[in-house]
Structures are given as structure tokens and as C-alpha cells.
mmCIF file with all atom_site columns, C-alpha atoms and ligand atoms in Angstrom:
data_model
loop_
_atom_site.group_PDB
_atom_site.id
_atom_site.type_symbol
_atom_site.label_atom_id
_atom_site.label_alt_id
_atom_site.label_comp_id
_atom_site.label_asym_id
_atom_site.label_entity_id
_atom_site.label_seq_id
_atom_site.pdbx_PDB_ins_code
_atom_site.Cartn_x
_atom_site.Cartn_y
_atom_site.Cartn_z
_atom_site.occupancy
_atom_site.B_iso_or_equiv
_atom_site.pdbx_formal_charge
_atom_site.auth_seq_id
_atom_site.auth_comp_id
_atom_site.auth_asym_id
_atom_site.auth_atom_id
_atom_site.pdbx_PDB_model_num
ATOM   1   C  CA  . UNK E 1 1   ? -0.032 0.017  -0.030 1.00 95.00 ? 102 UNK E CA  1
ATOM   2   C  CA  . UNK E 1 2   ? 1.013  3.620  -0.476 1.00 98.00 ? 103 UNK E CA  1
ATOM   3   C  CA  . UNK E 1 3   ? 1.488  5.912  2.484  1.00 98.00 ? 104 UNK E CA  1
ATOM   4   C  CA  . UNK E 1 4   ? -1.194 8.452  3.203  1.00 98.00 ? 105 UNK E CA  1
ATOM   5   C  CA  . UNK E 1 5   ? -2.658 10.234 6.181  1.00 97.00 ? 106 UNK E CA  1
ATOM   6   C  CA  . UNK E 1 6   ? -3.230 7.742  8.981  1.00 97.00 ? 107 UNK E CA  1
ATOM   7   C  CA  . UNK E 1 7   ? -0.686 5.305  7.580  1.00 98.00 ? 108 UNK E CA  1
ATOM   8   C  CA  . UNK E 1 8   ? 2.140  4.023  9.765  1.00 98.00 ? 109 UNK E CA  1
ATOM   9   C  CA  . UNK E 1 9   ? 5.437  4.273  7.942  1.00 98.00 ? 110 UNK E CA  1
ATOM   10  C  CA  . UNK E 1 10  ? 8.770  2.691  8.956  1.00 98.00 ? 111 UNK E CA  1
ATOM   11  C  CA  . UNK E 1 11  ? 11.737 4.213  7.311  1.00 98.00 ? 112 UNK E CA  1
ATOM   12  C  CA  . UNK E 1 12  ? 15.511 4.609  7.588  1.00 98.00 ? 113 UNK E CA  1
ATOM   13  C  CA  . UNK E 1 13  ? 16.946 8.044  7.019  1.00 98.00 ? 114 UNK E CA  1
ATOM   14  C  CA  . UNK E 1 14  ? 20.030 10.105 7.251  1.00 97.00 ? 115 UNK E CA  1
ATOM   15  C  CA  . UNK E 1 15  ? 19.979 13.878 7.238  1.00 96.00 ? 116 UNK E CA  1
ATOM   16  C  CA  . UNK E 1 16  ? 22.638 16.435 6.560  1.00 96.00 ? 117 UNK E CA  1
ATOM   17  C  CA  . UNK E 1 17  ? 23.061 20.114 5.634  1.00 95.00 ? 118 UNK E CA  1
ATOM   18  C  CA  . UNK E 1 18  ? 21.894 20.375 1.949  1.00 96.00 ? 119 UNK E CA  1
ATOM   19  C  CA  . UNK E 1 19  ? 24.488 23.187 1.419  1.00 94.00 ? 120 UNK E CA  1
ATOM   20  C  CA  . UNK E 1 20  ? 27.467 20.897 2.212  1.00 92.00 ? 121 UNK E CA  1
ATOM   21  C  CA  . UNK E 1 21  ? 27.594 17.516 0.518  1.00 89.00 ? 122 UNK E CA  1
ATOM   22  C  CA  . UNK E 1 22  ? 30.645 16.469 2.531  1.00 92.00 ? 123 UNK E CA  1
ATOM   23  C  CA  . UNK E 1 23  ? 29.073 17.256 5.891  1.00 88.00 ? 124 UNK E CA  1
ATOM   24  C  CA  . UNK E 1 24  ? 28.646 14.549 8.498  1.00 92.00 ? 125 UNK E CA  1
ATOM   25  C  CA  . UNK E 1 25  ? 25.006 13.616 8.928  1.00 94.00 ? 126 UNK E CA  1
ATOM   26  C  CA  . UNK E 1 26  ? 23.218 15.297 11.920 1.00 91.00 ? 127 UNK E CA  1
ATOM   27  C  CA  . UNK E 1 27  ? 21.335 12.105 12.427 1.00 93.00 ? 128 UNK E CA  1
ATOM   28  C  CA  . UNK E 1 28  ? 21.333 8.625  10.870 1.00 95.00 ? 129 UNK E CA  1
ATOM   29  C  CA  . UNK E 1 29  ? 18.724 6.002  11.896 1.00 96.00 ? 130 UNK E CA  1
ATOM   30  C  CA  . UNK E 1 30  ? 21.054 3.161  10.720 1.00 94.00 ? 131 UNK E CA  1
ATOM   31  C  CA  . UNK E 1 31  ? 23.281 3.921  13.716 1.00 93.00 ? 132 UNK E CA  1
ATOM   32  C  CA  . UNK E 1 32  ? 20.368 3.138  16.033 1.00 89.00 ? 133 UNK E CA  1
ATOM   33  C  CA  . UNK E 1 33  ? 19.661 -0.084 14.141 1.00 89.00 ? 134 UNK E CA  1
ATOM   34  C  CA  . UNK E 1 34  ? 15.900 0.435  14.235 1.00 92.00 ? 135 UNK E CA  1
ATOM   35  C  CA  . UNK E 1 35  ? 14.065 2.352  11.509 1.00 96.00 ? 136 UNK E CA  1
ATOM   36  C  CA  . UNK E 1 36  ? 11.989 5.431  12.463 1.00 96.00 ? 137 UNK E CA  1
ATOM   37  C  CA  . UNK E 1 37  ? 8.269  4.705  12.993 1.00 96.00 ? 138 UNK E CA  1
ATOM   38  C  CA  . UNK E 1 38  ? 5.692  7.420  12.403 1.00 97.00 ? 139 UNK E CA  1
ATOM   39  C  CA  . UNK E 1 39  ? 1.955  7.921  12.060 1.00 97.00 ? 140 UNK E CA  1
ATOM   40  C  CA  . UNK E 1 40  ? 1.422  10.258 9.108  1.00 98.00 ? 141 UNK E CA  1
ATOM   41  C  CA  . UNK E 1 41  ? -0.844 13.294 9.509  1.00 97.00 ? 142 UNK E CA  1
ATOM   42  C  CA  . UNK E 1 42  ? -0.380 13.691 13.314 1.00 96.00 ? 143 UNK E CA  1
ATOM   43  C  CA  . UNK E 1 43  ? 2.590  16.048 13.540 1.00 94.00 ? 144 UNK E CA  1
ATOM   44  C  CA  . UNK E 1 44  ? 5.082  13.353 14.421 1.00 95.00 ? 145 UNK E CA  1
ATOM   45  C  CA  . UNK E 1 45  ? 7.448  14.471 11.605 1.00 96.00 ? 146 UNK E CA  1
ATOM   46  C  CA  . UNK E 1 46  ? 8.485  17.837 10.246 1.00 95.00 ? 147 UNK E CA  1
ATOM   47  C  CA  . UNK E 1 47  ? 6.053  18.794 7.388  1.00 97.00 ? 148 UNK E CA  1
ATOM   48  C  CA  . UNK E 1 48  ? 8.549  18.342 4.577  1.00 98.00 ? 149 UNK E CA  1
ATOM   49  C  CA  . UNK E 1 49  ? 9.234  14.754 5.597  1.00 98.00 ? 150 UNK E CA  1
ATOM   50  C  CA  . UNK E 1 50  ? 5.526  13.948 5.891  1.00 97.00 ? 151 UNK E CA  1
ATOM   51  C  CA  . UNK E 1 51  ? 4.975  15.327 2.354  1.00 98.00 ? 152 UNK E CA  1
ATOM   52  C  CA  . UNK E 1 52  ? 7.958  13.401 0.980  1.00 98.00 ? 153 UNK E CA  1
ATOM   53  C  CA  . UNK E 1 53  ? 6.698  10.111 2.488  1.00 98.00 ? 154 UNK E CA  1
ATOM   54  C  CA  . UNK E 1 54  ? 3.161  10.525 1.203  1.00 98.00 ? 155 UNK E CA  1
ATOM   55  C  CA  . UNK E 1 55  ? 2.457  8.257  -1.752 1.00 98.00 ? 156 UNK E CA  1
ATOM   56  C  CA  . UNK E 1 56  ? 5.515  6.050  -1.128 1.00 98.00 ? 157 UNK E CA  1
ATOM   57  C  CA  . UNK E 1 57  ? 5.504  2.335  -0.577 1.00 98.00 ? 158 UNK E CA  1
ATOM   58  C  CA  . UNK E 1 58  ? 7.819  -0.221 1.099  1.00 98.00 ? 159 UNK E CA  1
ATOM   59  C  CA  . UNK E 1 59  ? 11.126 -0.697 -0.687 1.00 98.00 ? 160 UNK E CA  1
ATOM   60  C  CA  . UNK E 1 60  ? 11.331 2.854  -2.143 1.00 98.00 ? 161 UNK E CA  1
ATOM   61  C  CA  . UNK E 1 61  ? 14.519 4.836  -1.624 1.00 98.00 ? 162 UNK E CA  1
ATOM   62  C  CA  . UNK E 1 62  ? 14.798 8.518  -2.466 1.00 98.00 ? 163 UNK E CA  1
ATOM   63  C  CA  . UNK E 1 63  ? 16.456 11.804 -1.533 1.00 98.00 ? 164 UNK E CA  1
ATOM   64  C  CA  . UNK E 1 64  ? 14.690 15.048 -0.806 1.00 98.00 ? 165 UNK E CA  1
ATOM   65  C  CA  . UNK E 1 65  ? 15.870 18.610 0.086  1.00 98.00 ? 166 UNK E CA  1
ATOM   66  C  CA  . UNK E 1 66  ? 13.635 20.389 2.584  1.00 98.00 ? 167 UNK E CA  1
ATOM   67  C  CA  . UNK E 1 67  ? 13.624 24.116 3.106  1.00 98.00 ? 168 UNK E CA  1
ATOM   68  C  CA  . UNK E 1 68  ? 13.603 25.557 6.622  1.00 97.00 ? 169 UNK E CA  1
ATOM   69  C  CA  . UNK E 1 69  ? 9.918  26.494 6.505  1.00 97.00 ? 170 UNK E CA  1
ATOM   70  C  CA  . UNK E 1 70  ? 9.092  22.806 5.994  1.00 97.00 ? 171 UNK E CA  1
ATOM   71  C  CA  . UNK E 1 71  ? 11.690 21.602 8.486  1.00 96.00 ? 172 UNK E CA  1
ATOM   72  C  CA  . UNK E 1 72  ? 12.760 23.361 11.709 1.00 93.00 ? 173 UNK E CA  1
ATOM   73  C  CA  . UNK E 1 73  ? 11.779 26.961 10.726 1.00 94.00 ? 174 UNK E CA  1
ATOM   74  C  CA  . UNK E 1 74  ? 13.867 30.100 10.065 1.00 95.00 ? 175 UNK E CA  1
ATOM   75  C  CA  . UNK E 1 75  ? 16.332 31.230 12.626 1.00 92.00 ? 176 UNK E CA  1
ATOM   76  C  CA  . UNK E 1 76  ? 14.903 33.959 14.855 1.00 91.00 ? 177 UNK E CA  1
ATOM   77  C  CA  . UNK E 1 77  ? 16.804 36.885 16.238 1.00 89.00 ? 178 UNK E CA  1
ATOM   78  C  CA  . UNK E 1 78  ? 16.395 37.749 19.905 1.00 88.00 ? 179 UNK E CA  1
ATOM   79  C  CA  . UNK E 1 79  ? 16.485 34.171 21.162 1.00 91.00 ? 180 UNK E CA  1
ATOM   80  C  CA  . UNK E 1 80  ? 19.835 34.608 22.921 1.00 93.00 ? 181 UNK E CA  1
ATOM   81  C  CA  . UNK E 1 81  ? 19.699 34.308 26.713 1.00 94.00 ? 182 UNK E CA  1
ATOM   82  C  CA  . UNK E 1 82  ? 22.407 34.651 29.412 1.00 95.00 ? 183 UNK E CA  1
ATOM   83  C  CA  . UNK E 1 83  ? 22.022 31.777 31.845 1.00 93.00 ? 184 UNK E CA  1
ATOM   84  C  CA  . UNK E 1 84  ? 24.020 31.138 35.084 1.00 93.00 ? 185 UNK E CA  1
ATOM   85  C  CA  . UNK E 1 85  ? 26.281 28.129 34.923 1.00 94.00 ? 186 UNK E CA  1
ATOM   86  C  CA  . UNK E 1 86  ? 24.490 26.410 37.760 1.00 90.00 ? 187 UNK E CA  1
ATOM   87  C  CA  . UNK E 1 87  ? 21.537 25.667 35.439 1.00 88.00 ? 188 UNK E CA  1
ATOM   88  C  CA  . UNK E 1 88  ? 23.786 23.423 33.290 1.00 90.00 ? 189 UNK E CA  1
ATOM   89  C  CA  . UNK E 1 89  ? 24.768 19.841 34.274 1.00 86.00 ? 190 UNK E CA  1
ATOM   90  C  CA  . UNK E 1 90  ? 27.769 19.976 32.030 1.00 89.00 ? 191 UNK E CA  1
ATOM   91  C  CA  . UNK E 1 91  ? 28.918 23.629 32.183 1.00 92.00 ? 192 UNK E CA  1
ATOM   92  C  CA  . UNK E 1 92  ? 32.622 22.827 32.274 1.00 92.00 ? 193 UNK E CA  1
ATOM   93  C  CA  . UNK E 1 93  ? 32.595 20.906 29.032 1.00 95.00 ? 194 UNK E CA  1
ATOM   94  C  CA  . UNK E 1 94  ? 30.524 23.301 26.913 1.00 96.00 ? 195 UNK E CA  1
ATOM   95  C  CA  . UNK E 1 95  ? 31.966 25.152 23.985 1.00 96.00 ? 196 UNK E CA  1
ATOM   96  C  CA  . UNK E 1 96  ? 30.300 27.423 21.412 1.00 94.00 ? 197 UNK E CA  1
ATOM   97  C  CA  . UNK E 1 97  ? 28.257 25.530 18.826 1.00 89.00 ? 198 UNK E CA  1
ATOM   98  C  CA  . UNK E 1 98  ? 27.552 22.575 21.108 1.00 92.00 ? 199 UNK E CA  1
ATOM   99  C  CA  . UNK E 1 99  ? 24.002 21.681 22.061 1.00 90.00 ? 200 UNK E CA  1
ATOM   100 C  CA  . UNK E 1 100 ? 22.986 20.926 25.610 1.00 93.00 ? 201 UNK E CA  1
ATOM   101 C  CA  . UNK E 1 101 ? 19.932 20.405 27.773 1.00 89.00 ? 202 UNK E CA  1
ATOM   102 C  CA  . UNK E 1 102 ? 18.996 23.321 29.990 1.00 87.00 ? 203 UNK E CA  1
ATOM   103 C  CA  . UNK E 1 103 ? 17.051 22.838 33.180 1.00 79.00 ? 204 UNK E CA  1
ATOM   104 C  CA  . UNK E 1 104 ? 14.376 25.471 33.290 1.00 76.00 ? 205 UNK E CA  1
ATOM   105 C  CA  . UNK E 1 105 ? 13.073 27.118 36.455 1.00 75.00 ? 206 UNK E CA  1
ATOM   106 C  CA  . UNK E 1 106 ? 9.711  25.316 36.167 1.00 82.00 ? 207 UNK E CA  1
ATOM   107 C  CA  . UNK E 1 107 ? 11.405 21.936 36.198 1.00 80.00 ? 208 UNK E CA  1
ATOM   108 C  CA  . UNK E 1 108 ? 11.354 21.349 32.464 1.00 82.00 ? 209 UNK E CA  1
ATOM   109 C  CA  . UNK E 1 109 ? 14.168 20.845 29.983 1.00 83.00 ? 210 UNK E CA  1
ATOM   110 C  CA  . UNK E 1 110 ? 15.059 22.608 26.770 1.00 84.00 ? 211 UNK E CA  1
ATOM   111 C  CA  . UNK E 1 111 ? 17.589 21.822 24.009 1.00 86.00 ? 212 UNK E CA  1
ATOM   112 C  CA  . UNK E 1 112 ? 19.670 24.898 23.447 1.00 91.00 ? 213 UNK E CA  1
ATOM   113 C  CA  . UNK E 1 113 ? 22.817 25.740 21.446 1.00 91.00 ? 214 UNK E CA  1
ATOM   114 C  CA  . UNK E 1 114 ? 25.794 27.296 23.260 1.00 95.00 ? 215 UNK E CA  1
ATOM   115 C  CA  . UNK E 1 115 ? 26.632 30.717 21.820 1.00 93.00 ? 216 UNK E CA  1
ATOM   116 C  CA  . UNK E 1 116 ? 29.321 32.026 24.175 1.00 96.00 ? 217 UNK E CA  1
ATOM   117 C  CA  . UNK E 1 117 ? 30.877 30.782 27.398 1.00 96.00 ? 218 UNK E CA  1
ATOM   118 C  CA  . UNK E 1 118 ? 31.632 33.405 30.106 1.00 96.00 ? 219 UNK E CA  1
ATOM   119 C  CA  . UNK E 1 119 ? 33.060 33.242 33.664 1.00 95.00 ? 220 UNK E CA  1
ATOM   120 C  CA  . UNK E 1 120 ? 29.848 32.611 35.464 1.00 96.00 ? 221 UNK E CA  1
ATOM   121 C  CA  . UNK E 1 121 ? 27.223 32.423 32.819 1.00 96.00 ? 222 UNK E CA  1
ATOM   122 C  CA  . UNK E 1 122 ? 26.690 30.921 29.324 1.00 96.00 ? 223 UNK E CA  1
ATOM   123 C  CA  . UNK E 1 123 ? 24.901 32.664 26.535 1.00 96.00 ? 224 UNK E CA  1
ATOM   124 C  CA  . UNK E 1 124 ? 22.531 30.146 24.814 1.00 95.00 ? 225 UNK E CA  1
ATOM   125 C  CA  . UNK E 1 125 ? 20.520 30.306 21.678 1.00 94.00 ? 226 UNK E CA  1
ATOM   126 C  CA  . UNK E 1 126 ? 16.932 29.022 21.880 1.00 90.00 ? 227 UNK E CA  1
ATOM   127 C  CA  . UNK E 1 127 ? 16.699 28.506 18.108 1.00 91.00 ? 228 UNK E CA  1
ATOM   128 C  CA  . UNK E 1 128 ? 16.420 24.786 17.144 1.00 87.00 ? 229 UNK E CA  1
ATOM   129 C  CA  . UNK E 1 129 ? 20.005 23.656 16.154 1.00 84.00 ? 230 UNK E CA  1
ATOM   130 C  CA  . UNK E 1 130 ? 18.698 22.931 12.627 1.00 90.00 ? 231 UNK E CA  1
ATOM   131 C  CA  . UNK E 1 131 ? 16.650 26.157 12.263 1.00 91.00 ? 232 UNK E CA  1
ATOM   132 C  CA  . UNK E 1 132 ? 17.526 28.131 9.126  1.00 94.00 ? 233 UNK E CA  1
ATOM   133 C  CA  . UNK E 1 133 ? 19.035 25.101 7.372  1.00 95.00 ? 234 UNK E CA  1
ATOM   134 C  CA  . UNK E 1 134 ? 17.802 23.420 4.179  1.00 97.00 ? 235 UNK E CA  1
ATOM   135 C  CA  . UNK E 1 135 ? 18.138 19.738 5.009  1.00 97.00 ? 236 UNK E CA  1
ATOM   136 C  CA  . UNK E 1 136 ? 19.121 16.904 2.651  1.00 98.00 ? 237 UNK E CA  1
ATOM   137 C  CA  . UNK E 1 137 ? 17.395 13.594 3.603  1.00 98.00 ? 238 UNK E CA  1
ATOM   138 C  CA  . UNK E 1 138 ? 18.141 10.144 2.254  1.00 98.00 ? 239 UNK E CA  1
ATOM   139 C  CA  . UNK E 1 139 ? 15.160 7.937  2.953  1.00 98.00 ? 240 UNK E CA  1
ATOM   140 C  CA  . UNK E 1 140 ? 14.460 4.229  2.583  1.00 98.00 ? 241 UNK E CA  1
ATOM   141 C  CA  . UNK E 1 141 ? 10.837 3.167  3.226  1.00 98.00 ? 242 UNK E CA  1
ATOM   142 C  CA  . UNK E 1 142 ? 10.918 -0.238 4.959  1.00 98.00 ? 243 UNK E CA  1
ATOM   143 C  CA  . UNK E 1 143 ? 7.188  -0.718 5.776  1.00 97.00 ? 244 UNK E CA  1
ATOM   144 C  CA  . UNK E 1 144 ? 3.786  0.925  5.237  1.00 98.00 ? 245 UNK E CA  1
ATOM   145 C  CA  . UNK E 1 145 ? 0.679  -0.311 7.063  1.00 98.00 ? 246 UNK E CA  1
ATOM   146 C  CA  . UNK E 1 146 ? -2.674 0.970  8.149  1.00 97.00 ? 247 UNK E CA  1
ATOM   147 C  CA  . UNK E 1 147 ? -2.786 2.422  11.662 1.00 98.00 ? 248 UNK E CA  1
ATOM   148 C  CA  . UNK E 1 148 ? -4.315 0.380  14.488 1.00 98.00 ? 249 UNK E CA  1
ATOM   149 C  CA  . UNK E 1 149 ? -7.260 2.087  16.280 1.00 97.00 ? 250 UNK E CA  1
ATOM   150 C  CA  . UNK E 1 150 ? -5.064 2.559  19.289 1.00 97.00 ? 251 UNK E CA  1
ATOM   151 C  CA  . UNK E 1 151 ? -2.498 4.500  17.262 1.00 97.00 ? 252 UNK E CA  1
ATOM   152 C  CA  . UNK E 1 152 ? -5.159 6.838  15.880 1.00 97.00 ? 253 UNK E CA  1
ATOM   153 C  CA  . UNK E 1 153 ? -6.440 7.348  19.440 1.00 97.00 ? 254 UNK E CA  1
ATOM   154 C  CA  . UNK E 1 154 ? -2.943 8.182  20.765 1.00 96.00 ? 255 UNK E CA  1
ATOM   155 C  CA  . UNK E 1 155 ? -1.826 10.189 17.750 1.00 96.00 ? 256 UNK E CA  1
ATOM   156 C  CA  . UNK E 1 156 ? 1.450  8.244  17.395 1.00 96.00 ? 257 UNK E CA  1
ATOM   157 C  CA  . UNK E 1 157 ? 2.763  5.007  15.959 1.00 97.00 ? 258 UNK E CA  1
ATOM   158 C  CA  . UNK E 1 158 ? 3.372  1.867  18.004 1.00 97.00 ? 259 UNK E CA  1
ATOM   159 C  CA  . UNK E 1 159 ? 5.836  -0.923 17.101 1.00 95.00 ? 260 UNK E CA  1
ATOM   160 C  CA  . UNK E 1 160 ? 4.765  -4.211 15.655 1.00 93.00 ? 261 UNK E CA  1
ATOM   161 C  CA  . UNK E 1 161 ? 1.067  -4.527 14.844 1.00 94.00 ? 262 UNK E CA  1
ATOM   162 C  CA  . UNK E 1 162 ? 0.346  -1.172 16.477 1.00 96.00 ? 263 UNK E CA  1
ATOM   163 C  CA  . UNK E 1 163 ? -2.105 -2.350 19.109 1.00 96.00 ? 264 UNK E CA  1
ATOM   164 C  CA  . UNK E 1 164 ? 0.100  -1.544 22.088 1.00 95.00 ? 265 UNK E CA  1
ATOM   165 C  CA  . UNK E 1 165 ? 3.263  0.290  23.069 1.00 92.00 ? 266 UNK E CA  1
ATOM   166 C  CA  . UNK E 1 166 ? 5.065  -3.065 22.777 1.00 81.00 ? 267 UNK E CA  1
HETATM 167 ZN ZN1 . LIG U 2 .   ? 0.389  5.090  22.292 1.00 74.36 ? 187 LIG U ZN1 1
#
């Protein structure tokens, strides 16, 4: 069957900066061993990847370049913030350009990119690390199936036959 809204698609992918063919991938599902699993039409994937998978069937391989607006958005100015080092678990190791998880005051966590490291504080950028980049995906569709009722209820894909979290 061909993938459409409410299909569950399994796929391997690697993604790199489209502007640099020699760049290391940002992410590669082969390194995790398991393919990515997603329920189409429920916001599990960035819009460009959803569109690229729609109409595909198991066994297809393809490449696609996805603009920022269909991936992680444009970079926004004004998202720099100076944060005391005590809010970082790994403050001593951080260098500009690295990403890290910031503990927020309300107990949550945010992925941020280090902009500058000072004596007592670190300037972080709240833009997504891939914001503003056109991304080059290489995708191999390994399986397409209809969603189980439980998956439609939950709004995400489950492994195996889809009836439970596995
Ligand atoms: Zn679930």
C-alpha cells in the first residue's frame, strides 16, 4: 500500500546540511539499528518529511531537500539568553556551537545551542539547532501499514502490529 494520512510508515533516514555535500549527517537512523516509525498526519514528523513520504511504498529509496519553513523553521533573532552556569549539568565541558539540555526554572528541559561561554554564565541560543538550514534527507521506506485504532487514538505510531506500546 502507498503511504497516506493515518498510515504508519517505517523508514531509515540520514539527514545532513543540503548546502554541504561532504558534511557529516546530523542524524542517521542506521546507527540506532531500528528504523524510524511514524503515524502520518499527526505532527510526528516535520512537514517536509511527511509530504515526501506521502504516496511512497515499502522498498522505495529517495532523496529530498527540505527548506527551513518545512523543516525546523527560520532562525529567529532575539532568542539569545544569558544563563548562570548552575543551570547546566555539564557547564565545564561546553563550547560554542555545542547543544545541551538546559534545566528550566519550572522543572522542564530545553535543548539549546551554546553561543558564548563566560566566567559565570553561558549565552545560549533558543533556536532549534537545525533552524534556518535546508536539509538533505536520504530515505528508505521499509514498511507501510494501516494504523491500528489505538494508534489513531494516541496520535502516534506503536511498534509491531500497532495495538500496544510493545
Ligand atoms: Zn500510544
